[in-house]
C-alpha positions as a Python dict, from the first residue, in 0.01 Angstrom:
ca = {
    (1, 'X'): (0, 0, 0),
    (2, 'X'): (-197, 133, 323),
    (3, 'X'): (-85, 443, 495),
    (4, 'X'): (-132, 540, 826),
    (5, 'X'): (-287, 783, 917),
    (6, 'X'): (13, 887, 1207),
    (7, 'X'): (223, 890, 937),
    (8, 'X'): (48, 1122, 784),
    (9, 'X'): (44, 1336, 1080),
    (10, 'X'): (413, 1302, 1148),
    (11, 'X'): (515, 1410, 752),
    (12, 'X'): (271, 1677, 779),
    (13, 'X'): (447, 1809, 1172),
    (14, 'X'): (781, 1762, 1017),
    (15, 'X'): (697, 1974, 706),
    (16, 'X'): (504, 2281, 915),
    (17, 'X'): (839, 2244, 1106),
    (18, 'X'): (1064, 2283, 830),
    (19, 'X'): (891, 2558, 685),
    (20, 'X'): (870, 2728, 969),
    (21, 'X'): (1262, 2685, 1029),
    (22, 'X'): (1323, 2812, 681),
    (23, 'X'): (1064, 3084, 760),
    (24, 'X'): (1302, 3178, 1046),
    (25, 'X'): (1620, 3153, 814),
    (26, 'X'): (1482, 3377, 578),
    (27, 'X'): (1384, 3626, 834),
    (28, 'X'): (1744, 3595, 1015),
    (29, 'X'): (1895, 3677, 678),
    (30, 'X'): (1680, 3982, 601),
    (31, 'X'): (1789, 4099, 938),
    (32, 'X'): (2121, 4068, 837),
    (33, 'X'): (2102, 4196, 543),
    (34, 'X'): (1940, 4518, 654),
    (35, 'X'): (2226, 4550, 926),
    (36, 'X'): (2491, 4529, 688),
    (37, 'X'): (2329, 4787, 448),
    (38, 'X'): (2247, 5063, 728),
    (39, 'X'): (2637, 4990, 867),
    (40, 'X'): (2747, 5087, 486),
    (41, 'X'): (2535, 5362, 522),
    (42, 'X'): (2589, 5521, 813),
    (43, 'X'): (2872, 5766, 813),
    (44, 'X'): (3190, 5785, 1018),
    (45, 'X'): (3071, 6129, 1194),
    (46, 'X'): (2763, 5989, 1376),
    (47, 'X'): (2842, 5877, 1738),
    (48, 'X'): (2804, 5494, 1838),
    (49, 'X'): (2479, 5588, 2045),
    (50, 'X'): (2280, 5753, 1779),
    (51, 'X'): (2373, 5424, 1542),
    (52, 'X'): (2193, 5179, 1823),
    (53, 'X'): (1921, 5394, 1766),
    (54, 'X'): (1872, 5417, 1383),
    (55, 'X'): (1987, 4987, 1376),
    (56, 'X'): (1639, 4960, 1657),
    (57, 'X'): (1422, 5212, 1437),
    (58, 'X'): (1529, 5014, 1125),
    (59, 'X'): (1461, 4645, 1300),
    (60, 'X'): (1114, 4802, 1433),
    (61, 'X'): (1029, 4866, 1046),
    (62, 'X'): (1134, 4543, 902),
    (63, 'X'): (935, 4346, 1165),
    (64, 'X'): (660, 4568, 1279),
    (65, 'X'): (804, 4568, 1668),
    (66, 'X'): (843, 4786, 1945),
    (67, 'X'): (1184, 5007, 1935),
    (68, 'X'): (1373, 4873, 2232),
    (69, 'X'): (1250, 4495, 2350),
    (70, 'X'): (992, 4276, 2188),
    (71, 'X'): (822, 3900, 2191),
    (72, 'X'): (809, 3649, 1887),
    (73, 'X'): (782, 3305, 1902),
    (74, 'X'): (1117, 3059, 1874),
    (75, 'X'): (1104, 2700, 1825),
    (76, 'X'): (1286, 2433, 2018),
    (77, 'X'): (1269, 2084, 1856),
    (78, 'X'): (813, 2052, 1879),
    (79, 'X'): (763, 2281, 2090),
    (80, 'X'): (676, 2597, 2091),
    (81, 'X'): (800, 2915, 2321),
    (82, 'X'): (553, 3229, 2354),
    (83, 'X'): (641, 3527, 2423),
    (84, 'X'): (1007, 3513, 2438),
    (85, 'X'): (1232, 3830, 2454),
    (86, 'X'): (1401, 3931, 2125),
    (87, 'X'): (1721, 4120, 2129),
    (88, 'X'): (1887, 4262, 1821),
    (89, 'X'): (2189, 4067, 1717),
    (90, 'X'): (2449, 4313, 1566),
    (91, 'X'): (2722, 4104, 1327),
    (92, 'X'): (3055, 4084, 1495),
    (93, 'X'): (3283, 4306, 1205),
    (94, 'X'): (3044, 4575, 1345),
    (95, 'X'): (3091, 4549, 1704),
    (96, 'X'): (3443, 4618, 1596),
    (97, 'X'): (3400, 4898, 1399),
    (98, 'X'): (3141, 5049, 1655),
    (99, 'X'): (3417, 5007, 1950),
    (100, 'X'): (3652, 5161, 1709),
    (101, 'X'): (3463, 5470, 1702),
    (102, 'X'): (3358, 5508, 2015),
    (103, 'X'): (3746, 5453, 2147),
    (104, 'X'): (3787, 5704, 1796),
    (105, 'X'): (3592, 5998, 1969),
    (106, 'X'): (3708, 5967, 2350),
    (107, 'X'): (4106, 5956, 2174),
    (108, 'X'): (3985, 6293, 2007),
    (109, 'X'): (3804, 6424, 2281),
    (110, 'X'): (4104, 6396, 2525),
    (111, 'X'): (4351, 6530, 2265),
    (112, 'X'): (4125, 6835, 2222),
    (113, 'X'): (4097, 6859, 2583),
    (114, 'X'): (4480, 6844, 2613),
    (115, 'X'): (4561, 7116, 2353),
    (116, 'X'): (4284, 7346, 2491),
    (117, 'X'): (4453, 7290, 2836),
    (118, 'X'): (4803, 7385, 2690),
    (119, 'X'): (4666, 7685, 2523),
    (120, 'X'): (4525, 7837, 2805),
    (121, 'X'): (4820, 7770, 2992),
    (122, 'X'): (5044, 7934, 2718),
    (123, 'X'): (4797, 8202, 2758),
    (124, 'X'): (4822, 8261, 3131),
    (125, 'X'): (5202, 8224, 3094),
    (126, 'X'): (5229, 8521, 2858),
    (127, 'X'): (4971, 8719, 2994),
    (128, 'X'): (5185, 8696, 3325),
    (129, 'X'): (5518, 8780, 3157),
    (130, 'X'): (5341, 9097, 2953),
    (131, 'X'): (5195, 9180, 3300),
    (132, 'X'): (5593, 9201, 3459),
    (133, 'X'): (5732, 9393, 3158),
    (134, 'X'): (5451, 9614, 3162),
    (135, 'X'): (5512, 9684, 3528),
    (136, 'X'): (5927, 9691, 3484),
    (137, 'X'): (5831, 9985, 3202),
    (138, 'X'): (5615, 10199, 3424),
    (139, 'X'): (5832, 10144, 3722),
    (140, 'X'): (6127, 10289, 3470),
    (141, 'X'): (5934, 10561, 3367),
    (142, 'X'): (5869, 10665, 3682),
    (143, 'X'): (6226, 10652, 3830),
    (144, 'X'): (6397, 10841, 3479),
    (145, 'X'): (6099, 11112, 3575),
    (146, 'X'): (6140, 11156, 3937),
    (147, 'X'): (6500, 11055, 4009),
    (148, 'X'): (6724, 11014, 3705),
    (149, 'X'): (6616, 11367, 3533),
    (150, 'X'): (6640, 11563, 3807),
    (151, 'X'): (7035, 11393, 3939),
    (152, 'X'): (7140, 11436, 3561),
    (153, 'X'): (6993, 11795, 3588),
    (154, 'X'): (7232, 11881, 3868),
    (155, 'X'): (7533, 11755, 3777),
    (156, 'X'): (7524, 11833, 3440),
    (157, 'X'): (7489, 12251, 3565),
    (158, 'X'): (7811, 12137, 3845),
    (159, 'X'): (8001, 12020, 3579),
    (160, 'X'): (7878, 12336, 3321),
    (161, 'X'): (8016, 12540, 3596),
    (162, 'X'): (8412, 12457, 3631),
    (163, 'X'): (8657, 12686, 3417),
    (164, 'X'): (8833, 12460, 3199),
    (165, 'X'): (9038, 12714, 3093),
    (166, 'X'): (9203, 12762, 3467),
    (167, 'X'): (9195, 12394, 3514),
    (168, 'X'): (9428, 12290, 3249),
    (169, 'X'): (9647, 12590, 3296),
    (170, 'X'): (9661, 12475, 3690),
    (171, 'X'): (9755, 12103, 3531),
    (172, 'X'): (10058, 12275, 3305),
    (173, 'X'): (10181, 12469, 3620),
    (174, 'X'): (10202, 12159, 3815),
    (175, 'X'): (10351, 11979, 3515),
    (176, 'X'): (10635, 12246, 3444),
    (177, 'X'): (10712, 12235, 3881),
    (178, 'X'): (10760, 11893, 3860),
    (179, 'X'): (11047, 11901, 3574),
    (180, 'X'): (11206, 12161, 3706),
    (181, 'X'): (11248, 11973, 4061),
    (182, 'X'): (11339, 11685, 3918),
    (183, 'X'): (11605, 11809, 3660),
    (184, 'X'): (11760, 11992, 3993),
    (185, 'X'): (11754, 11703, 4232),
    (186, 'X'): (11706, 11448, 3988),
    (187, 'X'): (11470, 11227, 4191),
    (188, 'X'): (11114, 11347, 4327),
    (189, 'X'): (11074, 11106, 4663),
    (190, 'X'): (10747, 11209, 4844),
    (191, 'X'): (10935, 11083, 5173),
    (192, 'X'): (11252, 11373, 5106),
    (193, 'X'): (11024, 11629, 4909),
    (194, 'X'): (11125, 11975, 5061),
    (195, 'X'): (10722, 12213, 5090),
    (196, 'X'): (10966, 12500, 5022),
    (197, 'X'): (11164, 12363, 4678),
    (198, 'X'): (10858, 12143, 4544),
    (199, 'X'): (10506, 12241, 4719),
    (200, 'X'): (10304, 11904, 4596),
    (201, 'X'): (10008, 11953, 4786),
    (202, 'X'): (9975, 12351, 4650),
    (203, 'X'): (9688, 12245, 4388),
    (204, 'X'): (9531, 11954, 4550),
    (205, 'X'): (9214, 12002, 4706),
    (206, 'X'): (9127, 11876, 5023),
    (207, 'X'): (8744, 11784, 5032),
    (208, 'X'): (8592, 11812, 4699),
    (209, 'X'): (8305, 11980, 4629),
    (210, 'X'): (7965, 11878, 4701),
    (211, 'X'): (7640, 11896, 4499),
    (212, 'X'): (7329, 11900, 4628),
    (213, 'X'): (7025, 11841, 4448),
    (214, 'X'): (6649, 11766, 4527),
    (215, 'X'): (6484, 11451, 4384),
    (216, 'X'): (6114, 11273, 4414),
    (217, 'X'): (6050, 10959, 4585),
    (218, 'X'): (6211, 10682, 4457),
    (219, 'X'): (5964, 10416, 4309),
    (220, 'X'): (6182, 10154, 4273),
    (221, 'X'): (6209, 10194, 4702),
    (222, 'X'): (5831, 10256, 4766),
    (223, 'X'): (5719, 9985, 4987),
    (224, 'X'): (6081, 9989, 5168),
    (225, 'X'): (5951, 10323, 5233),
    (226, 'X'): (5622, 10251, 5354),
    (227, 'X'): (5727, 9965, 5555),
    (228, 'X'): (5990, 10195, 5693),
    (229, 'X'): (5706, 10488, 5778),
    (230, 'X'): (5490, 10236, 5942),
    (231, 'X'): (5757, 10111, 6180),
    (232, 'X'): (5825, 10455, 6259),
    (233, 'X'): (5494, 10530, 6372),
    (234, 'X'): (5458, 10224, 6590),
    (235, 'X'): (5783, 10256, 6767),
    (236, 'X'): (5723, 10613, 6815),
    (237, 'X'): (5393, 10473, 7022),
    (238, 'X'): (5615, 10269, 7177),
    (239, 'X'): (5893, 10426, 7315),
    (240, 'X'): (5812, 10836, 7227),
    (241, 'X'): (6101, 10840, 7039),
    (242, 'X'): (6219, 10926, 6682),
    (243, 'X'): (6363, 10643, 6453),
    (244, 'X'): (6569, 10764, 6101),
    (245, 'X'): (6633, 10465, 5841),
    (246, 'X'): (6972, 10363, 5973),
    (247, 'X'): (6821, 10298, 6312),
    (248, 'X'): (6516, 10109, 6189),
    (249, 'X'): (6752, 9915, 5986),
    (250, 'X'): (7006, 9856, 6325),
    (251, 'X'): (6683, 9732, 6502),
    (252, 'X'): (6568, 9465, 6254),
    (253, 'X'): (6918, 9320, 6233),
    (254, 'X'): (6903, 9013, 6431),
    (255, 'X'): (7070, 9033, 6810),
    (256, 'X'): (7461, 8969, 6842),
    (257, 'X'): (7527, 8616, 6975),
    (258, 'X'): (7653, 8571, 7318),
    (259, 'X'): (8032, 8507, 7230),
    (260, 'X'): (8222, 8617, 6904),
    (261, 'X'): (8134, 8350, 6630),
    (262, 'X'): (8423, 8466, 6439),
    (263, 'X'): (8623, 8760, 6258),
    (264, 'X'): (8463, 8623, 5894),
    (265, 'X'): (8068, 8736, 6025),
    (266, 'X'): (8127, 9087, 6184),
    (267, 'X'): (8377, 9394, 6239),
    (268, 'X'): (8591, 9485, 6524),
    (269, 'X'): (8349, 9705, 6641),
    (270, 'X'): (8077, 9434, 6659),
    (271, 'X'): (8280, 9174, 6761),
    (272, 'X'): (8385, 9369, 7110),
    (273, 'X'): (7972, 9423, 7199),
    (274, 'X'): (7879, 9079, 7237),
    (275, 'X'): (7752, 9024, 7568),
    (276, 'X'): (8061, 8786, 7659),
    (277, 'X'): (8375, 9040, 7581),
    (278, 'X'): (8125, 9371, 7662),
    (279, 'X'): (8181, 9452, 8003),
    (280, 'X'): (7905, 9605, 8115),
    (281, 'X'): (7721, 9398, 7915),
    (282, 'X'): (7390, 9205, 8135),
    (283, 'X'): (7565, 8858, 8154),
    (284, 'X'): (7880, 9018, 8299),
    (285, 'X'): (7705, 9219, 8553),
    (286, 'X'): (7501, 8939, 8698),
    (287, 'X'): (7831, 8738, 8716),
    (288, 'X'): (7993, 8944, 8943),
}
């Protein structure tokens, strides 16, 4: 039996070729193999980023490559391709679990965000709220000091002062008056009441007494007050004239309307100086 020498050749192709396909096999499966043991390795806490990294360092070992990009040859049928550009091929299982994580720390990341965002708004609210009850205190403080004290002061030495003793007899004379006029008469009209048989009006007083005390300045009124004192001083550069409160007050009011816009809104005093029923009032005196 003669053999040709092609044939030779052609067995001897075909076998370098499938040798070198089982060559590549083997080294596809090592590269698996390594990816699935550094994946079981790696733990949960490391970011997706920093496991690229450590899967290119570990594929750089195994094959003796650059980190990032490198060349090997690849067969295609007989031919061969040079320096072709080899990427590592991650397994699909952990594609998943790497986009798991990374969607895993941006959830986190934004829920941390979210709760350090409503603590410091929780913080600002109560901060704000101590800030206004702080304030309400001192402003208290300051008004029991200046202008409660001092009124309770007063009255309480007005009220020290009355007799009690004279008062209640003056209540039991009045008391004993009225039974007697009315078991004579027996009726006590106020219309019919004769001064000389019943005086009624013997122990009333006409205009009771009045106390008079001095007080500070009233802090829960203070900028009224200033607002007040610097209105004062510009209208007095105005017109050289003196302003009190009720007349500062009278001239920030807003003008009267031209006719009476009804009974409900102002007083009869107020209603009769509107320009149309106020006779010398500018609209009537051009009119005539």
């Amino acid at each position: 039996m003669w053999i040709h020498k092609n044939d030779i050749l052609s067995a001897m192709i075909k076998e370098g070729q499938l040798s070198i396909m089982e060559l590549a096999k083997r080294k596809r499966a090592r590269k698996m193999a390594a990816a699935k043991t550094l994946c079981s390795d790696i733990s949960n806490e490391i970011p997706a980023h920093q496991v690229i990294h450590l899967l290119l360092d570990k594929a750089a070992k195994l094959h003796k490559y650059e980190k990032k990009s490198f060349d090997i040859k690849r067969i295609s049928g007989n031919k061969i391709q040079q320096n072709v550009p080899f990427s590592l091929s991650l397994p699909l299982f952990y594609k998943k679990r790497m986009s798991f994580r990374w969607s895993k720390e941006k959830y986190e990341l934004l829920t941390e965000r979210e709760k350090t965002l409503l603590a410091e708004t929780d913080l600002e609210v109560l901060t704000h709220e101590l800030h206004d009850l702080r304030k309400r205190e001192i402003l208290h403080r300051r008004w029991t000091k200046d202008v409660y004290d001092p009124l309770k002061k007063n009255l309480g030495g007005a009220v020290d002062e009355l007799h009690w003793t004279s008062v209640e007899a003056m209540r039991h004379q009045m008391h004993k008056l009225y039974l007697q006029y009315v078991n004579t008469k027996g009726h006590a009209f106020l219309d019919i009441l004769n001064p000389k048989e019943y005086p009624k009006y013997t122990f009333s007083y006409g205009v009771p007494s009045k106390i008079k005390g001095k007080v500070g300045p009233d802090p829960l009124s203070y900028q009224k007050n200033q607002c007040f004192e610097e209105d004062r001083v510009i209208l007095r550069c105005e017109t050289g004239m003196k302003y009190n409160d009720t007349d500062l007050e009278q001239i920030k009011q807003n003008s009267l309307p031209q006719a009476p816009l009804g009974r409900d809104s102002t007083n009869c005093n107020k209603w009769q100086q509107t320009p149309l029923l106020n006779i010398n009032s500018t609209p009537r005196e051009a009119s005539r």
